Coordinates of C-alpha atoms in Angstrom, one line a residue:
M1 CA 13.1 238.8 60.5
T2 CA 16.1 239.4 59.0
A3 CA 16.4 240.5 55.2
K4 CA 20.4 240.1 54.2
T5 CA 22.4 238.9 51.5
Q6 CA 25.6 236.8 51.6
A7 CA 27.4 239.3 48.4
S8 CA 29.5 241.9 49.6
I9 CA 28.5 245.3 48.1
L10 CA 30.7 247.9 47.2
H11 CA 28.7 251.4 46.8
I12 CA 30.2 254.1 45.1
M13 CA 29.4 257.9 46.4
P14 CA 29.9 261.0 44.4
S15 CA 31.4 262.9 47.5
Y16 CA 31.1 263.9 51.1
Q17 CA 29.2 267.3 49.9
I18 CA 25.8 267.6 50.8
G19 CA 23.5 266.0 48.4
G20 CA 20.9 263.5 48.0
I21 CA 22.6 261.0 46.5
N22 CA 25.2 260.8 49.8
R23 CA 22.5 260.8 52.3
Y24 CA 21.4 258.0 50.2
V25 CA 24.4 256.2 50.3
I26 CA 24.5 256.9 54.1
D27 CA 21.3 255.8 55.1
L28 CA 21.0 252.5 52.4
C29 CA 24.4 250.9 54.2
S30 CA 23.1 251.7 57.5
A31 CA 19.5 249.9 57.0
M32 CA 21.1 246.8 55.2
K33 CA 23.6 246.7 58.2
E34 CA 20.7 246.8 60.3
L35 CA 18.8 244.1 58.8
G36 CA 22.1 241.6 59.1
T37 CA 23.9 242.8 55.8
D38 CA 27.5 243.3 57.6
R39 CA 29.8 243.1 54.1
Q40 CA 29.3 246.5 52.7
G41 CA 32.1 249.3 51.9
I42 CA 31.5 252.7 50.3
F43 CA 34.0 254.3 48.0
V44 CA 34.2 258.1 48.3
T45 CA 35.2 259.2 44.4
N46 CA 36.0 262.7 45.3
S47 CA 36.7 263.3 49.0
S48 CA 38.1 266.5 48.6
I49 CA 35.6 268.6 50.9
N50 CA 34.8 271.9 51.3
N51 CA 33.8 274.3 54.0
L52 CA 30.4 273.7 54.2
A53 CA 30.7 269.8 54.2
E54 CA 33.0 270.2 56.9
Q55 CA 30.7 272.0 58.7
S56 CA 27.7 269.7 57.9
G57 CA 29.9 266.8 59.3
W58 CA 29.1 264.8 56.4
K59 CA 32.1 263.0 56.0
D60 CA 31.6 262.3 60.1
A61 CA 28.0 260.5 58.9
V62 CA 30.1 258.1 56.3
H63 CA 32.1 257.4 58.8
S64 CA 29.9 256.8 61.4
V65 CA 27.6 253.8 59.3
G66 CA 29.9 251.0 60.8
V67 CA 31.3 250.0 57.0
R68 CA 34.8 250.6 55.5
V69 CA 35.2 253.6 53.4
Y70 CA 37.5 254.5 50.7
E71 CA 38.3 257.5 49.7
G72 CA 39.2 258.4 46.0
H73 CA 40.9 261.4 44.5
V74 CA 38.7 261.0 41.0
M75 CA 37.4 263.9 39.1
G76 CA 35.5 264.3 36.1
M77 CA 36.8 262.5 32.8
K78 CA 40.4 263.3 33.7
P79 CA 43.0 260.6 32.9
D80 CA 44.9 258.5 35.5
I81 CA 45.7 255.2 35.6
S82 CA 47.3 254.9 39.0
A83 CA 43.4 255.4 40.2
L84 CA 42.2 253.2 37.7
R85 CA 44.7 250.1 39.1
N86 CA 43.7 250.8 42.6
F87 CA 40.0 250.4 42.0
L88 CA 40.2 247.4 40.1
C89 CA 42.4 245.9 43.2
L90 CA 40.0 247.5 45.6
E91 CA 36.9 245.7 43.9
K92 CA 38.6 242.2 43.7
E93 CA 37.1 242.7 47.8
Y94 CA 33.3 242.9 46.5
D95 CA 31.1 240.4 44.9
I96 CA 28.8 243.7 43.6
I97 CA 29.4 247.2 42.6
H98 CA 26.3 249.2 43.1
W99 CA 27.1 252.6 41.3
H100 CA 25.5 255.8 42.4
V101 CA 27.1 258.2 40.3
F102 CA 28.4 257.9 37.3
V103 CA 32.6 258.1 36.9
P104 CA 34.1 257.6 33.0
L105 CA 37.1 256.4 34.2
L106 CA 36.0 253.6 36.9
F107 CA 33.5 252.5 34.8
I108 CA 36.0 251.0 32.4
S109 CA 36.8 248.5 35.4
A110 CA 33.7 247.0 34.3
F111 CA 35.6 245.8 31.1
F112 CA 38.3 244.1 33.5
D113 CA 36.6 242.5 36.1
R114 CA 33.8 239.4 36.4
K115 CA 31.7 241.7 39.2
K116 CA 28.1 242.3 38.9
H117 CA 27.8 245.8 38.2
V118 CA 24.2 247.5 39.3
F119 CA 23.7 251.6 38.4
T120 CA 20.9 253.4 39.9
H121 CA 19.8 256.4 38.6
H122 CA 19.1 259.1 40.6
S123 CA 18.5 261.9 38.4
V124 CA 17.6 263.0 34.9
L125 CA 19.3 265.4 32.5
G126 CA 16.7 268.2 33.5
I127 CA 17.2 272.1 33.5
G128 CA 19.6 274.2 35.1
R129 CA 22.5 271.4 34.0
V130 CA 25.2 272.8 32.7
S131 CA 26.1 271.3 28.9
K132 CA 29.9 271.1 28.2
R133 CA 31.5 269.7 25.1
T134 CA 32.2 266.2 26.2
D135 CA 28.9 265.6 27.5
G136 CA 28.2 263.7 23.8
I137 CA 31.2 261.3 24.5
K138 CA 30.4 261.0 28.0
W139 CA 26.8 260.2 27.7
A140 CA 27.4 257.8 24.5
L141 CA 30.2 255.7 26.6
F142 CA 27.8 255.8 30.0
R143 CA 25.1 253.8 27.3
F144 CA 27.7 251.6 26.1
I145 CA 29.0 250.1 29.0
V146 CA 25.9 250.2 30.9
N147 CA 24.1 248.3 27.9
H148 CA 27.5 245.9 27.5
R149 CA 28.9 244.8 31.0
F150 CA 25.9 246.1 33.5
S151 CA 23.9 243.6 35.3
A152 CA 20.9 245.7 36.7
Q153 CA 19.5 249.6 36.7
I154 CA 17.1 250.8 39.5
F155 CA 15.5 253.6 39.0
N156 CA 14.1 255.7 41.7
S157 CA 10.4 256.6 40.4
E158 CA 8.8 255.6 37.3
F159 CA 9.4 259.0 35.9
T160 CA 13.3 257.9 35.9
R161 CA 12.8 254.5 34.6
N162 CA 10.5 256.3 31.4
F163 CA 13.5 258.9 30.9
W164 CA 16.3 256.5 30.8
K165 CA 14.3 253.9 29.3
A166 CA 13.9 256.6 26.2
K167 CA 17.5 256.7 26.5
K168 CA 18.1 252.8 25.2
L169 CA 19.4 251.7 28.7
R170 CA 19.1 248.1 28.8
T171 CA 20.1 245.2 31.3
P172 CA 19.2 241.8 31.7
L173 CA 17.2 243.0 35.4
E174 CA 16.1 246.3 35.8
S175 CA 13.3 247.7 38.9
V176 CA 11.9 250.5 40.7
I177 CA 12.9 251.0 43.7
Y178 CA 11.8 254.6 45.6
N179 CA 14.5 255.8 47.8
G180 CA 13.2 255.9 51.5
I181 CA 13.9 258.0 54.5
R182 CA 14.8 257.4 58.1
F183 CA 12.2 258.6 59.9
S184 CA 13.5 259.5 63.2
E185 CA 11.6 261.3 66.3
K186 CA 10.4 264.9 65.5
S187 CA 13.9 266.9 65.9
K188 CA 13.4 270.1 68.8
S189 CA 15.0 273.6 67.7
S190 CA 14.8 277.5 69.3
H191 CA 15.4 278.7 66.0
P192 CA 11.9 277.5 64.2
A193 CA 9.8 278.5 67.5
K194 CA 12.0 281.8 67.2
F195 CA 10.3 282.3 64.0
M196 CA 6.5 281.1 64.2
E197 CA 6.6 283.0 67.8
S198 CA 7.6 286.5 65.4
Q199 CA 5.2 285.5 62.9
G200 CA 2.5 285.2 65.4
K201 CA -1.1 283.5 63.4
S202 CA 0.5 283.7 60.2
F203 CA 0.0 281.3 57.2
I204 CA 3.3 279.9 56.6
V205 CA 3.9 278.3 52.4
G206 CA 7.5 276.9 52.9
T207 CA 10.1 274.9 51.1
A208 CA 13.5 273.3 51.9
C209 CA 15.4 272.2 48.9
A210 CA 19.1 273.4 47.0
F211 CA 18.6 277.0 45.1
I212 CA 19.4 275.8 41.4
A213 CA 17.3 276.6 38.0
L214 CA 15.5 273.4 38.5
K215 CA 13.9 273.9 42.0
R216 CA 12.1 277.2 39.9
L217 CA 12.0 279.1 42.9
D218 CA 11.7 282.5 41.2
H219 CA 8.3 280.7 39.9
L220 CA 7.5 280.1 43.4
I221 CA 8.6 283.7 44.2
H222 CA 6.4 285.1 41.9
A223 CA 3.0 282.7 42.7
F224 CA 3.3 283.4 46.2
G225 CA 3.2 287.4 45.3
K226 CA 0.1 287.0 43.8
F227 CA -1.3 284.6 46.6
S228 CA 0.1 287.1 49.5
S229 CA -1.6 289.7 47.8
R230 CA -5.1 289.5 48.8
H231 CA -3.6 287.3 52.0
E232 CA -1.9 290.1 54.3
D233 CA -0.7 287.3 56.9
A234 CA 1.0 285.2 54.2
H235 CA 4.6 284.5 54.6
L236 CA 6.6 282.5 52.1
L237 CA 10.1 280.3 54.4
L238 CA 12.8 279.2 52.3
V239 CA 15.0 276.6 53.7
G240 CA 18.9 276.1 51.7
D241 CA 21.0 277.9 50.0
G242 CA 22.3 277.7 46.4
A243 CA 24.1 279.7 43.6
E244 CA 20.4 281.5 42.8
R245 CA 19.9 282.6 46.3
A246 CA 21.1 286.6 45.6
N247 CA 19.1 286.5 42.8
L248 CA 15.9 285.1 44.4
E249 CA 16.5 287.2 46.9
T250 CA 17.0 290.4 44.4
L251 CA 13.5 289.1 43.2
A252 CA 11.6 289.5 46.2
A253 CA 12.8 292.5 47.1
K254 CA 12.0 294.1 43.5
L255 CA 8.5 292.3 44.0
G256 CA 8.0 294.3 47.2
L257 CA 8.2 291.4 49.2
E258 CA 11.5 291.6 51.1
N259 CA 9.6 291.5 54.6
R260 CA 7.5 288.6 53.4
V261 CA 9.7 285.7 51.7
H262 CA 12.0 284.9 54.7
F263 CA 15.4 283.4 53.5
V264 CA 17.0 281.3 56.6
G265 CA 20.1 279.9 54.6
F266 CA 21.5 276.0 55.0
Q267 CA 19.7 274.0 57.7
K268 CA 21.3 270.6 59.1
D269 CA 18.1 269.4 60.0
A270 CA 15.1 270.9 57.7
E271 CA 12.9 268.9 59.8
P272 CA 12.0 271.6 62.8
W273 CA 11.6 274.4 60.3
M274 CA 8.7 272.4 58.7
Q275 CA 7.0 272.6 62.0
A276 CA 6.4 276.2 61.2
M277 CA 4.9 275.5 58.0
D278 CA 1.0 275.5 57.4
V279 CA 2.0 274.2 53.4
Y280 CA 5.0 272.5 51.6
V281 CA 5.5 273.2 48.1
T282 CA 7.9 271.9 45.8
A283 CA 7.9 273.9 42.7
S284 CA 10.7 271.7 40.7
T285 CA 10.3 270.5 37.4
T286 CA 11.8 267.0 36.3
E287 CA 12.5 265.7 40.1
T288 CA 13.5 262.1 40.4
F289 CA 12.1 261.7 43.9
G290 CA 11.8 264.5 46.2
L291 CA 13.3 263.5 50.0
A292 CA 12.6 266.5 51.0
A293 CA 9.0 266.4 50.8
V294 CA 8.6 262.6 52.0
E295 CA 9.6 264.3 54.9
A296 CA 7.4 267.3 54.9
L297 CA 4.3 264.8 54.5
H298 CA 5.7 262.6 57.7
Q299 CA 5.1 265.9 59.9
G300 CA 1.6 266.3 58.3
L301 CA 1.5 269.0 56.1
P302 CA -0.1 269.2 52.7
V303 CA 2.8 269.0 49.9
L304 CA 1.5 271.0 46.3
C305 CA 3.6 270.1 43.6
L306 CA 3.1 270.8 39.8
Q307 CA 2.5 268.0 37.0
D308 CA 6.0 268.7 35.4
G309 CA 7.5 267.7 38.7
G310 CA 8.7 264.2 37.8
G311 CA 9.4 261.6 40.1
I312 CA 7.6 263.6 43.3
C313 CA 4.1 263.4 41.2
E314 CA 4.1 259.6 42.0
V315 CA 4.3 260.2 45.7
I316 CA 1.7 262.9 45.3
G317 CA -0.6 260.6 43.4
K318 CA -1.2 262.2 39.7
G319 CA -5.0 262.4 40.1
S320 CA -4.2 264.3 43.8
K321 CA -6.1 268.1 43.8
D322 CA -2.3 268.9 45.5
N323 CA -0.8 268.3 42.2
V324 CA -1.4 271.2 40.0
A325 CA -1.2 272.1 36.4
S326 CA 0.6 275.5 36.6
F327 CA 1.4 278.3 38.7
D328 CA -1.9 280.0 38.7
Q329 CA -3.3 276.4 40.2
L330 CA -0.9 276.7 42.7
V331 CA -2.2 280.1 44.2
E332 CA -5.6 278.6 43.9
R333 CA -5.1 275.6 45.9
L334 CA -2.6 277.7 48.7
D335 CA -6.1 279.7 48.9
T336 CA -8.1 276.4 49.5
Y337 CA -5.7 275.7 52.5
Y338 CA -5.9 279.3 54.3
I339 CA -9.4 278.8 54.2
R340 CA -9.1 275.3 55.8
K341 CA -6.6 277.0 58.0
K342 CA -9.2 279.5 59.4
N343 CA -12.1 277.6 59.9
A344 CA -10.0 274.4 61.0
G345 CA -7.0 275.8 62.9
T346 CA -4.2 274.0 60.9
C347 CA -3.9 272.1 57.6
R348 CA -2.0 268.8 59.1
N349 CA -3.5 265.7 58.3
D350 CA -2.5 262.2 60.4
A351 CA -3.4 260.7 56.5
F352 CA -0.1 263.1 54.9
A353 CA 2.0 261.2 57.5
E354 CA 0.4 257.7 56.7
Q355 CA 1.2 258.5 53.3
A356 CA 4.8 258.8 53.9
S357 CA 5.2 255.5 55.6
R358 CA 5.2 254.2 52.3
Y359 CA 8.8 255.3 52.4
T360 CA 10.8 254.1 54.5
M361 CA 14.7 253.4 54.1
E362 CA 14.0 249.7 55.8
A363 CA 11.3 248.7 52.9
T364 CA 13.8 250.8 49.9
A365 CA 16.9 248.6 52.2
R366 CA 14.5 245.2 51.8
R367 CA 14.2 245.9 48.1
Q368 CA 17.2 246.4 47.2
I369 CA 18.7 242.6 49.6
K370 CA 16.4 241.3 46.9
L371 CA 17.9 242.9 43.9
Y372 CA 21.1 241.6 45.1
N373 CA 20.2 238.2 46.2
E374 CA 18.9 237.6 42.4
L375 CA 22.0 238.7 40.7
M376 CA 24.0 236.3 43.0
K377 CA 22.1 233.4 42.0
D378 CA 23.7 233.0 38.5
R379 CA 27.3 233.8 39.8

């Protein structure tokens, strides 16, 4: 059974850079297209790309969706009347403007058109975010326009909803729609296989994420240091890259863990590396959802998180033993899984994969389409 809308939707996407929001837009548009919604477009706010983005092929991924793609060159709060004028002309082709990023200049368009505007909150103002002098003005503008001109707002978790509701954001229609994953057949790669072969029957703790402050990888390395001090065959596998990488490598060396903590860099597809892991850990705080963690569950891996982790706690379960209160408890939980592997030969369980199956992109797309149809009732 198809689930489609007669409305035309323009998705506002940040850039061609690597990131969870961009991936979400690509997957959502693809799923909606498969469900029969063909009248879609993607507006890339800042279409300039760096070398890493070029190597990753994310621009190709956007254009391969099969919907119209428009490229902009809008950055921050830089005034550009011609860019605003061009965007207003583009908007005329669509019924609903679905924003996945706050772009102050383009947000002003909401006061000049008669479109239905929707905003999906993919983030909160978590730790590690660089503050700027213009932030007060910027967020006041965001709240004012959303409250007065937007028809709906979507939250990707209850945690995200509670955060933004506390900021006094209100729209006529509001909904919590969890992120979804487009699960594929398990990838095959020689690199993880070689890594597993080099480590023998080691117990491997792993994670895959951007190396930024809110991911708290420094805390994870310290916790792993305690855990590995009593388990000589324990290793930590870190998949990803970012501004904190040099500091993390220095920390691992300082703790004498340079041969136990493995940095394998950014991987376009992290799933094969998860095949090398026994336990997946997300050490983040204020995480609004956690796509990589759901991918790990899909692999049958146990996923450990912290109780201040944000939306990921809703995925793991707030009452779950894998949702720990502190990094000391994290070490204790790792001990439990270490013993489990020793006794059973593995920590993996089909129940974890079943847990992940609740978060498919098809289910997410169906909920989005239902919301679009509700908006079009009073057009």
